[in-house]
Amino acid sequence: MAKSSSKAAAQKATAKPVFVLNGPNLNLLGQREPEIYGSTTLADVEAQVKARAKTLGLNVICRQSNHEGELVDWIHEAREMASGVILNAGAYSHTSIAIHDALATLDIPVIEVHISNVYKRESFRHHSTISSVATGVICGLGTIGYELALEAVKNKLTQK
Ligand code: DQA
């Protein structure tokens, strides 16, 4: 592909925002079990993600919900409205077939994020219902995982 048309293709691929979705209890980041999740708040995480998005030439829409159905609705919205999805579904990652089924309808990059290393924790956190329908998983790196996920989405959208 000629240089100008590949640039146009990359611009088209990244024209829609990346949805950054956080599930239950992640509104309490910074207060909740700081020895596991750290002291960074969700507002801090969203500010960091927006700053990283700017440097990558991406737009992001950040949302958080404690309700499974609302997360499903946002994933449905992403079918038309998003170029990628970054999802920390919290505890629903281990239980939700509804979120699995919603993600399975997407044909855009989906990155599953966990702040903590779930494999070092209780065995009920070792299984994810959503990893099998995610493009990739970032786990155990702390809140920088969201920024790394954004880089991964950019890479997926622009790579040949
Ligand atoms: C989490 C890990 C989940 O097991 C837990 O239920 C969460 C947060 C994480 O980011 O490490 O709420 O997804």
JSON list of N, CA and C in Angstrom, two decimals, residues 18-47:
[
{"chain": "A", "resi": 18, "resn": "VAL", "atom": "N", "xyz": [-11.83, 4.59, 21.64]},
{"chain": "A", "resi": 18, "resn": "VAL", "atom": "CA", "xyz": [-11.64, 3.32, 22.34]},
{"chain": "A", "resi": 18, "resn": "VAL", "atom": "C", "xyz": [-12.45, 3.42, 23.64]},
{"chain": "A", "resi": 19, "resn": "PHE", "atom": "N", "xyz": [-13.29, 2.43, 23.87]},
{"chain": "A", "resi": 19, "resn": "PHE", "atom": "CA", "xyz": [-14.05, 2.41, 25.13]},
{"chain": "A", "resi": 19, "resn": "PHE", "atom": "C", "xyz": [-13.18, 1.79, 26.22]},
{"chain": "A", "resi": 20, "resn": "VAL", "atom": "N", "xyz": [-13.04, 2.49, 27.34]},
{"chain": "A", "resi": 20, "resn": "VAL", "atom": "CA", "xyz": [-12.31, 1.98, 28.50]},
{"chain": "A", "resi": 20, "resn": "VAL", "atom": "C", "xyz": [-13.35, 1.74, 29.60]},
{"chain": "A", "resi": 21, "resn": "LEU", "atom": "N", "xyz": [-13.69, 0.47, 29.79]},
{"chain": "A", "resi": 21, "resn": "LEU", "atom": "CA", "xyz": [-14.81, 0.13, 30.68]},
{"chain": "A", "resi": 21, "resn": "LEU", "atom": "C", "xyz": [-14.31, -0.55, 31.94]},
{"chain": "A", "resi": 22, "resn": "ASN", "atom": "N", "xyz": [-14.77, -0.06, 33.06]},
{"chain": "A", "resi": 22, "resn": "ASN", "atom": "CA", "xyz": [-14.44, -0.66, 34.35]},
{"chain": "A", "resi": 22, "resn": "ASN", "atom": "C", "xyz": [-15.70, -1.17, 35.03]},
{"chain": "A", "resi": 23, "resn": "GLY", "atom": "N", "xyz": [-15.60, -2.34, 35.62]},
{"chain": "A", "resi": 23, "resn": "GLY", "atom": "CA", "xyz": [-16.74, -2.98, 36.24]},
{"chain": "A", "resi": 23, "resn": "GLY", "atom": "C", "xyz": [-16.82, -2.75, 37.75]},
{"chain": "A", "resi": 24, "resn": "PRO", "atom": "N", "xyz": [-17.48, -3.66, 38.44]},
{"chain": "A", "resi": 24, "resn": "PRO", "atom": "CA", "xyz": [-17.86, -3.46, 39.83]},
{"chain": "A", "resi": 24, "resn": "PRO", "atom": "C", "xyz": [-16.68, -3.24, 40.77]},
{"chain": "A", "resi": 25, "resn": "ASN", "atom": "N", "xyz": [-16.91, -2.31, 41.67]},
{"chain": "A", "resi": 25, "resn": "ASN", "atom": "CA", "xyz": [-15.99, -1.96, 42.77]},
{"chain": "A", "resi": 25, "resn": "ASN", "atom": "C", "xyz": [-14.77, -1.16, 42.31]},
{"chain": "A", "resi": 26, "resn": "LEU", "atom": "N", "xyz": [-14.61, -0.99, 41.01]},
{"chain": "A", "resi": 26, "resn": "LEU", "atom": "CA", "xyz": [-13.43, -0.25, 40.55]},
{"chain": "A", "resi": 26, "resn": "LEU", "atom": "C", "xyz": [-13.60, 1.25, 40.73]},
{"chain": "A", "resi": 27, "resn": "ASN", "atom": "N", "xyz": [-14.83, 1.69, 41.03]},
{"chain": "A", "resi": 27, "resn": "ASN", "atom": "CA", "xyz": [-15.03, 3.09, 41.44]},
{"chain": "A", "resi": 27, "resn": "ASN", "atom": "C", "xyz": [-14.35, 3.36, 42.78]},
{"chain": "A", "resi": 28, "resn": "LEU", "atom": "N", "xyz": [-14.01, 2.30, 43.52]},
{"chain": "A", "resi": 28, "resn": "LEU", "atom": "CA", "xyz": [-13.38, 2.46, 44.84]},
{"chain": "A", "resi": 28, "resn": "LEU", "atom": "C", "xyz": [-11.86, 2.33, 44.78]},
{"chain": "A", "resi": 29, "resn": "LEU", "atom": "N", "xyz": [-11.31, 2.32, 43.58]},
{"chain": "A", "resi": 29, "resn": "LEU", "atom": "CA", "xyz": [-9.85, 2.26, 43.45]},
{"chain": "A", "resi": 29, "resn": "LEU", "atom": "C", "xyz": [-9.22, 3.38, 44.28]},
{"chain": "A", "resi": 30, "resn": "GLY", "atom": "N", "xyz": [-8.12, 3.04, 44.94]},
{"chain": "A", "resi": 30, "resn": "GLY", "atom": "CA", "xyz": [-7.46, 4.04, 45.79]},
{"chain": "A", "resi": 30, "resn": "GLY", "atom": "C", "xyz": [-7.88, 3.91, 47.24]},
{"chain": "A", "resi": 31, "resn": "GLN", "atom": "N", "xyz": [-9.14, 3.46, 47.45]},
{"chain": "A", "resi": 31, "resn": "GLN", "atom": "CA", "xyz": [-9.64, 3.24, 48.82]},
{"chain": "A", "resi": 31, "resn": "GLN", "atom": "C", "xyz": [-9.72, 1.75, 49.12]},
{"chain": "A", "resi": 32, "resn": "ARG", "atom": "N", "xyz": [-10.03, 0.98, 48.08]},
{"chain": "A", "resi": 32, "resn": "ARG", "atom": "CA", "xyz": [-10.33, -0.44, 48.22]},
{"chain": "A", "resi": 32, "resn": "ARG", "atom": "C", "xyz": [-9.03, -1.26, 48.26]},
{"chain": "A", "resi": 33, "resn": "GLU", "atom": "N", "xyz": [-8.80, -2.03, 49.31]},
{"chain": "A", "resi": 33, "resn": "GLU", "atom": "CA", "xyz": [-7.65, -2.93, 49.41]},
{"chain": "A", "resi": 33, "resn": "GLU", "atom": "C", "xyz": [-6.39, -2.35, 48.73]},
{"chain": "A", "resi": 34, "resn": "PRO", "atom": "N", "xyz": [-5.90, -1.21, 49.23]},
{"chain": "A", "resi": 34, "resn": "PRO", "atom": "CA", "xyz": [-4.77, -0.56, 48.57]},
{"chain": "A", "resi": 34, "resn": "PRO", "atom": "C", "xyz": [-3.52, -1.42, 48.50]},
{"chain": "A", "resi": 35, "resn": "GLU", "atom": "N", "xyz": [-3.41, -2.40, 49.42]},
{"chain": "A", "resi": 35, "resn": "GLU", "atom": "CA", "xyz": [-2.25, -3.30, 49.39]},
{"chain": "A", "resi": 35, "resn": "GLU", "atom": "C", "xyz": [-2.29, -4.19, 48.14]},
{"chain": "A", "resi": 36, "resn": "ILE", "atom": "N", "xyz": [-3.48, -4.34, 47.55]},
{"chain": "A", "resi": 36, "resn": "ILE", "atom": "CA", "xyz": [-3.61, -5.14, 46.32]},
{"chain": "A", "resi": 36, "resn": "ILE", "atom": "C", "xyz": [-3.70, -4.24, 45.09]},
{"chain": "A", "resi": 37, "resn": "TYR", "atom": "N", "xyz": [-4.52, -3.19, 45.20]},
{"chain": "A", "resi": 37, "resn": "TYR", "atom": "CA", "xyz": [-4.81, -2.39, 44.00]},
{"chain": "A", "resi": 37, "resn": "TYR", "atom": "C", "xyz": [-4.08, -1.06, 43.94]},
{"chain": "A", "resi": 38, "resn": "GLY", "atom": "N", "xyz": [-3.35, -0.71, 45.03]},
{"chain": "A", "resi": 38, "resn": "GLY", "atom": "CA", "xyz": [-2.59, 0.54, 45.02]},
{"chain": "A", "resi": 38, "resn": "GLY", "atom": "C", "xyz": [-3.43, 1.72, 45.46]},
{"chain": "A", "resi": 39, "resn": "SER", "atom": "N", "xyz": [-2.82, 2.91, 45.40]},
{"chain": "A", "resi": 39, "resn": "SER", "atom": "CA", "xyz": [-3.48, 4.11, 45.92]},
{"chain": "A", "resi": 39, "resn": "SER", "atom": "C", "xyz": [-4.01, 5.02, 44.81]},
{"chain": "A", "resi": 40, "resn": "THR", "atom": "N", "xyz": [-3.80, 4.61, 43.56]},
{"chain": "A", "resi": 40, "resn": "THR", "atom": "CA", "xyz": [-4.29, 5.40, 42.43]},
{"chain": "A", "resi": 40, "resn": "THR", "atom": "C", "xyz": [-5.82, 5.29, 42.35]},
{"chain": "A", "resi": 41, "resn": "THR", "atom": "N", "xyz": [-6.48, 6.43, 42.19]},
{"chain": "A", "resi": 41, "resn": "THR", "atom": "CA", "xyz": [-7.95, 6.41, 42.09]},
{"chain": "A", "resi": 41, "resn": "THR", "atom": "C", "xyz": [-8.36, 6.16, 40.63]},
{"chain": "A", "resi": 42, "resn": "LEU", "atom": "N", "xyz": [-9.66, 5.85, 40.46]},
{"chain": "A", "resi": 42, "resn": "LEU", "atom": "CA", "xyz": [-10.16, 5.66, 39.09]},
{"chain": "A", "resi": 42, "resn": "LEU", "atom": "C", "xyz": [-10.04, 6.95, 38.29]},
{"chain": "A", "resi": 43, "resn": "ALA", "atom": "N", "xyz": [-10.28, 8.09, 38.95]},
{"chain": "A", "resi": 43, "resn": "ALA", "atom": "CA", "xyz": [-10.14, 9.38, 38.26]},
{"chain": "A", "resi": 43, "resn": "ALA", "atom": "C", "xyz": [-8.70, 9.56, 37.77]},
{"chain": "A", "resi": 44, "resn": "ASP", "atom": "N", "xyz": [-7.72, 9.16, 38.60]},
{"chain": "A", "resi": 44, "resn": "ASP", "atom": "CA", "xyz": [-6.30, 9.23, 38.20]},
{"chain": "A", "resi": 44, "resn": "ASP", "atom": "C", "xyz": [-6.06, 8.33, 36.98]},
{"chain": "A", "resi": 45, "resn": "VAL", "atom": "N", "xyz": [-6.58, 7.11, 37.06]},
{"chain": "A", "resi": 45, "resn": "VAL", "atom": "CA", "xyz": [-6.38, 6.14, 35.97]},
{"chain": "A", "resi": 45, "resn": "VAL", "atom": "C", "xyz": [-6.95, 6.72, 34.66]},
{"chain": "A", "resi": 46, "resn": "GLU", "atom": "N", "xyz": [-8.16, 7.27, 34.76]},
{"chain": "A", "resi": 46, "resn": "GLU", "atom": "CA", "xyz": [-8.80, 7.79, 33.55]},
{"chain": "A", "resi": 46, "resn": "GLU", "atom": "C", "xyz": [-8.02, 8.98, 32.98]},
{"chain": "A", "resi": 47, "resn": "ALA", "atom": "N", "xyz": [-7.47, 9.81, 33.88]},
{"chain": "A", "resi": 47, "resn": "ALA", "atom": "CA", "xyz": [-6.66, 10.95, 33.42]},
{"chain": "A", "resi": 47, "resn": "ALA", "atom": "C", "xyz": [-5.40, 10.45, 32.72]}
]
